[in-house]
Coordinates of C-alpha atoms and ligand atoms in Angstrom, one line a residue:
X1 CA -23.2 6.5 6.6
X2 CA -22.7 3.5 8.8
X3 CA -19.2 2.1 9.3
X4 CA -18.7 -1.6 8.5
X5 CA -15.5 -3.4 9.2
X6 CA -14.0 -5.8 6.7
X7 CA -11.5 -8.4 7.8
X8 CA -9.2 -9.0 4.9
X9 CA -5.6 -9.5 3.8
X10 CA -6.3 -9.5 0.1
X11 CA -7.4 -6.0 -0.8
X12 CA -11.1 -7.0 -1.2
X13 CA -12.2 -3.5 -0.1
X14 CA -11.8 -2.2 -3.6
X15 CA -14.5 -4.7 -4.8
X16 CA -17.0 -4.1 -2.0
X17 CA -16.8 -0.5 -1.0
X18 CA -18.6 0.9 -4.1
X19 CA -21.7 -1.4 -3.9
X20 CA -22.0 -1.0 0.0
X21 CA -21.8 2.7 -0.2
X22 CA -25.1 2.6 -2.1
X23 CA -26.7 0.9 0.9
X24 CA -25.2 3.6 3.2
X25 CA -22.2 1.7 4.5
X26 CA -18.6 2.9 4.6
X27 CA -16.1 0.1 4.5
X28 CA -13.1 0.2 6.9
X29 CA -10.6 -2.6 6.8
X30 CA -9.3 -4.4 9.8
X31 CA -5.7 -5.5 9.6
X32 CA -3.6 -7.3 12.2
X33 CA -5.5 -10.5 11.8
X34 CA -4.3 -13.3 9.5
X35 CA -7.5 -14.5 7.7
X36 CA -5.4 -17.3 6.2
X37 CA -5.4 -18.8 9.7
X38 CA -9.1 -19.5 9.0
X39 CA -8.3 -21.6 5.9
X40 CA -6.5 -21.2 2.7
X41 CA -7.1 -22.2 -0.9
X42 CA -3.8 -24.0 -1.2
X43 CA -4.8 -26.3 1.6
X44 CA -2.0 -25.4 3.9
X45 CA -4.7 -24.6 6.5
X46 CA -7.9 -26.5 6.2
X47 CA -11.1 -24.5 6.4
X48 CA -13.5 -25.2 9.2
X49 CA -17.3 -25.5 8.6
X50 CA -19.3 -24.5 5.6
X51 CA -18.6 -21.6 3.3
X52 CA -21.5 -19.6 4.9
X53 CA -20.1 -20.3 8.4
X54 CA -16.6 -19.2 7.3
X55 CA -17.9 -15.9 5.9
X56 CA -20.1 -15.4 9.0
X57 CA -17.2 -16.1 11.4
X58 CA -15.0 -13.5 9.6
X59 CA -17.8 -10.9 9.8
X60 CA -18.2 -11.5 13.5
X61 CA -14.4 -11.3 14.1
X62 CA -14.4 -8.0 12.2
X63 CA -16.8 -6.5 14.7
X64 CA -14.8 -7.9 17.6
X65 CA -11.5 -6.6 16.4
X66 CA -12.8 -3.2 15.3
X67 CA -15.3 -2.5 18.0
X68 CA -17.8 -1.6 15.2
X69 CA -21.4 -2.6 15.2
X70 CA -21.3 -4.0 11.6
X71 CA -18.8 -6.5 10.2
X72 CA -18.2 -8.0 6.7
X73 CA -16.7 -11.4 5.9
X74 CA -15.9 -12.8 2.4
X75 CA -15.4 -16.4 1.5
X76 CA -15.0 -18.0 -2.0
X77 CA -15.1 -21.6 -3.1
X78 CA -14.3 -23.2 -6.4
X79 CA -15.0 -26.6 -7.9
X80 CA -17.2 -28.4 -10.4
X81 CA -20.5 -26.8 -11.5
X82 CA -23.7 -28.0 -9.7
X83 CA -25.5 -29.0 -13.0
X84 CA -23.1 -31.1 -15.1
X85 CA -20.0 -31.2 -12.9
X86 CA -17.9 -30.6 -16.1
X87 CA -17.3 -26.8 -15.8
X88 CA -15.3 -25.0 -13.2
X89 CA -17.6 -23.0 -11.0
X90 CA -17.1 -20.1 -8.5
X91 CA -19.2 -19.3 -5.5
X92 CA -18.7 -16.1 -3.5
X93 CA -20.4 -15.5 -0.2
X94 CA -20.4 -12.2 1.7
X95 CA -21.7 -12.1 5.2
X96 CA -22.8 -9.0 7.1
X97 CA -22.9 -9.3 10.9
X98 CA -24.7 -6.9 13.2
X99 CA -23.2 -7.2 16.7
X100 CA -26.0 -5.1 18.3
X101 CA -28.9 -7.3 17.1
X102 CA -26.7 -10.5 16.5
X103 CA -28.1 -10.8 13.0
X104 CA -26.3 -12.3 10.0
X105 CA -27.2 -11.4 6.5
X106 CA -25.7 -13.3 3.5
X107 CA -25.4 -12.8 -0.2
X108 CA -24.3 -15.4 -2.7
X109 CA -23.0 -14.9 -6.3
X110 CA -22.0 -17.8 -8.4
X111 CA -21.2 -18.7 -12.0
X112 CA -18.8 -20.2 -14.5
X113 CA -16.6 -17.0 -14.5
X114 CA -13.4 -18.4 -13.0
X115 CA -10.0 -19.5 -14.1
X116 CA -9.7 -22.1 -11.3
X117 CA -7.4 -24.7 -12.7
X118 CA -4.5 -27.0 -11.8
X119 CA -2.0 -29.0 -13.8
X120 CA 1.1 -31.1 -13.4
X121 CA 3.7 -30.3 -16.1
X122 CA 6.9 -32.1 -17.2
X123 CA 8.2 -29.3 -19.6
X124 CA 8.5 -25.6 -19.3
X125 CA 6.6 -25.2 -22.7
X126 CA 3.5 -26.8 -21.0
X127 CA 3.8 -24.5 -18.0
X128 CA 4.0 -21.5 -20.4
X129 CA 0.9 -22.6 -22.2
X130 CA -1.0 -23.0 -18.9
X131 CA 0.2 -19.6 -17.7
X132 CA -1.1 -18.0 -20.9
X133 CA -4.4 -19.8 -20.7
X134 CA -5.2 -18.7 -17.1
X135 CA -4.2 -15.0 -17.8
X136 CA -0.8 -14.8 -16.1
X137 CA 0.7 -12.4 -15.0
X138 CA -2.6 -10.3 -14.4
X139 CA -3.8 -13.5 -12.7
X140 CA -1.4 -15.1 -10.2
X141 CA 0.0 -18.6 -10.6
X142 CA 1.2 -20.8 -7.7
X143 CA 4.2 -23.1 -8.3
X144 CA 4.3 -26.3 -6.3
X145 CA 2.5 -27.1 -3.0
X146 CA 3.1 -25.6 0.4
X147 CA 6.1 -27.1 2.2
X148 CA 7.7 -28.4 -1.1
X149 CA 11.1 -27.1 -2.3
X150 CA 10.5 -24.3 -4.7
X151 CA 7.0 -23.5 -3.6
X152 CA 6.3 -20.0 -4.9
X153 CA 3.2 -17.8 -5.0
X154 CA 4.9 -14.5 -5.8
X155 CA 6.1 -14.8 -9.4
X156 CA 5.1 -11.5 -11.0
X157 CA 6.3 -12.0 -14.6
X158 CA 7.0 -14.7 -17.2
X159 CA 10.8 -14.5 -16.6
X160 CA 10.6 -15.1 -12.8
X161 CA 8.0 -17.9 -13.5
X162 CA 10.2 -19.6 -16.0
X163 CA 13.2 -19.5 -13.7
X164 CA 11.2 -20.9 -10.8
X165 CA 9.5 -23.7 -12.9
X166 CA 12.8 -24.7 -14.6
X167 CA 14.5 -24.9 -11.2
X168 CA 11.8 -27.2 -9.8
X169 CA 11.6 -29.2 -13.1
X170 CA 15.2 -30.2 -12.5
X171 CA 13.9 -32.5 -9.7
X172 CA 10.7 -33.8 -11.3
X173 CA 7.2 -32.8 -12.5
X174 CA 5.9 -29.5 -11.3
X175 CA 2.4 -28.8 -9.9
X176 CA 0.8 -25.5 -11.0
X177 CA -2.4 -23.9 -9.9
X178 CA -4.2 -20.6 -10.3
X179 CA -3.9 -18.2 -7.4
X180 CA -7.4 -17.7 -6.1
X181 CA -6.5 -15.0 -3.6
X182 CA -8.6 -12.0 -4.5
X183 CA -5.8 -9.5 -5.1
X184 CA -4.1 -11.9 -7.5
X185 CA -7.3 -12.9 -9.3
X186 CA -9.2 -10.1 -11.1
X187 CA -11.9 -12.5 -12.3
X188 CA -12.6 -13.5 -8.7
X189 CA -12.5 -9.8 -7.7
X190 CA -15.3 -9.1 -10.2
X191 CA -17.5 -11.9 -8.7
X192 CA -16.9 -10.5 -5.2
X193 CA -18.1 -7.1 -6.5
X194 CA -21.2 -8.7 -7.9
X195 CA -21.8 -10.4 -4.6
X196 CA -21.4 -7.1 -2.8
X197 CA -24.0 -5.6 -5.1
X198 CA -26.5 -8.3 -4.0
X199 CA -25.6 -7.8 -0.4
X200 CA -26.1 -4.0 -0.8
X201 CA -29.6 -4.5 -2.3
X202 CA -30.5 -6.8 0.5
X203 CA -29.3 -4.4 3.2
X204 CA -31.1 -1.5 1.6
X205 CA -34.4 -3.4 1.6
X206 CA -36.6 -2.8 4.6
X207 CA -39.3 -5.1 6.0
X208 CA -42.8 -3.8 5.1
X209 CA -44.1 -4.8 8.5
X210 CA -41.3 -3.9 11.1
X211 CA -39.0 -1.8 8.9
X212 CA -35.9 -3.8 9.9
X213 CA -33.1 -3.5 7.3
X214 CA -32.1 -6.6 5.3
X215 CA -35.5 -7.9 4.3
X216 CA -35.3 -10.5 1.5
X217 CA -34.5 -13.9 2.8
X218 CA -35.8 -16.2 0.0
X219 CA -37.1 -19.7 0.2
X220 CA -38.2 -21.5 -3.0
X221 CA -41.7 -23.1 -3.0
X222 CA -42.0 -26.3 -5.2
X223 CA -45.3 -27.5 -6.8
X224 CA -45.6 -25.8 -10.2
X225 CA -48.5 -27.5 -12.1
X226 CA -47.8 -29.4 -15.3
X227 CA -49.2 -27.5 -18.3
X228 CA -50.5 -30.8 -19.7
X229 CA -52.1 -32.7 -16.8
X230 CA -52.2 -30.1 -14.1
X231 CA -50.5 -32.2 -11.4
X232 CA -48.0 -30.6 -9.1
X233 CA -44.4 -31.1 -10.1
X234 CA -41.1 -30.6 -8.1
X235 CA -40.4 -27.4 -10.1
X236 CA -40.3 -24.1 -8.3
X237 CA -43.7 -22.3 -8.4
X238 CA -43.1 -19.4 -6.2
X239 CA -40.8 -17.9 -3.6
X240 CA -41.4 -16.9 0.0
X241 CA -39.7 -13.8 1.2
X242 CA -39.4 -13.5 4.9
X243 CA -38.2 -11.2 7.7
X244 CA -35.9 -12.9 10.2
X245 CA -36.8 -10.2 12.8
X246 CA -40.6 -10.2 12.9
X247 CA -41.5 -13.3 10.8
X248 CA -43.5 -11.3 8.1
X249 CA -43.8 -13.3 4.9
X250 CA -44.5 -12.4 1.3
X251 CA -45.2 -14.9 -1.4
X252 CA -44.1 -14.1 -5.0
X253 CA -45.5 -16.2 -7.8
X254 CA -42.9 -17.1 -10.4
X255 CA -44.7 -19.4 -12.9
X256 CA -48.2 -20.6 -13.5
X257 CA -47.2 -23.9 -15.1
X258 CA -44.2 -25.8 -16.4
X259 CA -43.7 -27.9 -19.6
X260 CA -44.8 -31.6 -19.4
X261 CA -41.1 -32.5 -19.8
X262 CA -40.7 -31.5 -16.1
X263 CA -43.7 -33.7 -15.0
X264 CA -43.1 -37.1 -13.4
X265 CA -46.6 -38.3 -14.5
X266 CA -46.4 -37.1 -18.2
X267 CA -42.6 -37.7 -18.6
X268 CA -41.5 -40.2 -16.0
Ligands
ZN1 ZN1 -40.0 -7.6 9.8
ZN2 ZN1 -48.1 -33.8 -16.4

């Protein structure tokens, strides 16, 4: 077993330790560092850089704070889905950093499995309906915005939520949002676990040429031929799997042709 350090405030180790054990890593948490200083979901601290960079930074910090060779960083993001923009969508990134070889390896899990939602309510009844819909109290609910009177992210049951919401309603409408911190969001925890499974598979895969761990960086290759006219389309035809250590590449064919509906010539 290799030790791997995880920088977290929000009990994410329970989601990642099982999958990573399969790849031969034992997860140790690093405390004493406020990951929220790197950015929070409620926007009280804006996040710097991209989601991958944020996860990568946490992974590197974990090695620095623990003195361990391997570090793990987790970063989630939530918003409209990339296809229609109409569904809520979750993206979880896990980064593994190897301080000895200075390599980063990333895994991404994404999908519509999220309760990410916000609402402004004028009556307790609407707040109660929202709380029920998002799975409160198993899923956390945040009342108000940081810095506002009555801001509360620690309501544990319907009674304390009602007291808090009614108290703030006395002064005007109330902003409610789902708590996306992992320990208050079981749906998010499951997505992190799925992401850890992907990272684990990647870490356990070795380059056929140089035997380095973490083989499997994928790049899609466009140009699948149209089944009707045979011209190359923009659709993905194959993927390239490459080793970031020695540069070894493998090409995996995915499709031999795509329907004419994907063709700019047959179906402009
Ligand atoms: Zn290699
Ligand atoms: Zn065609």
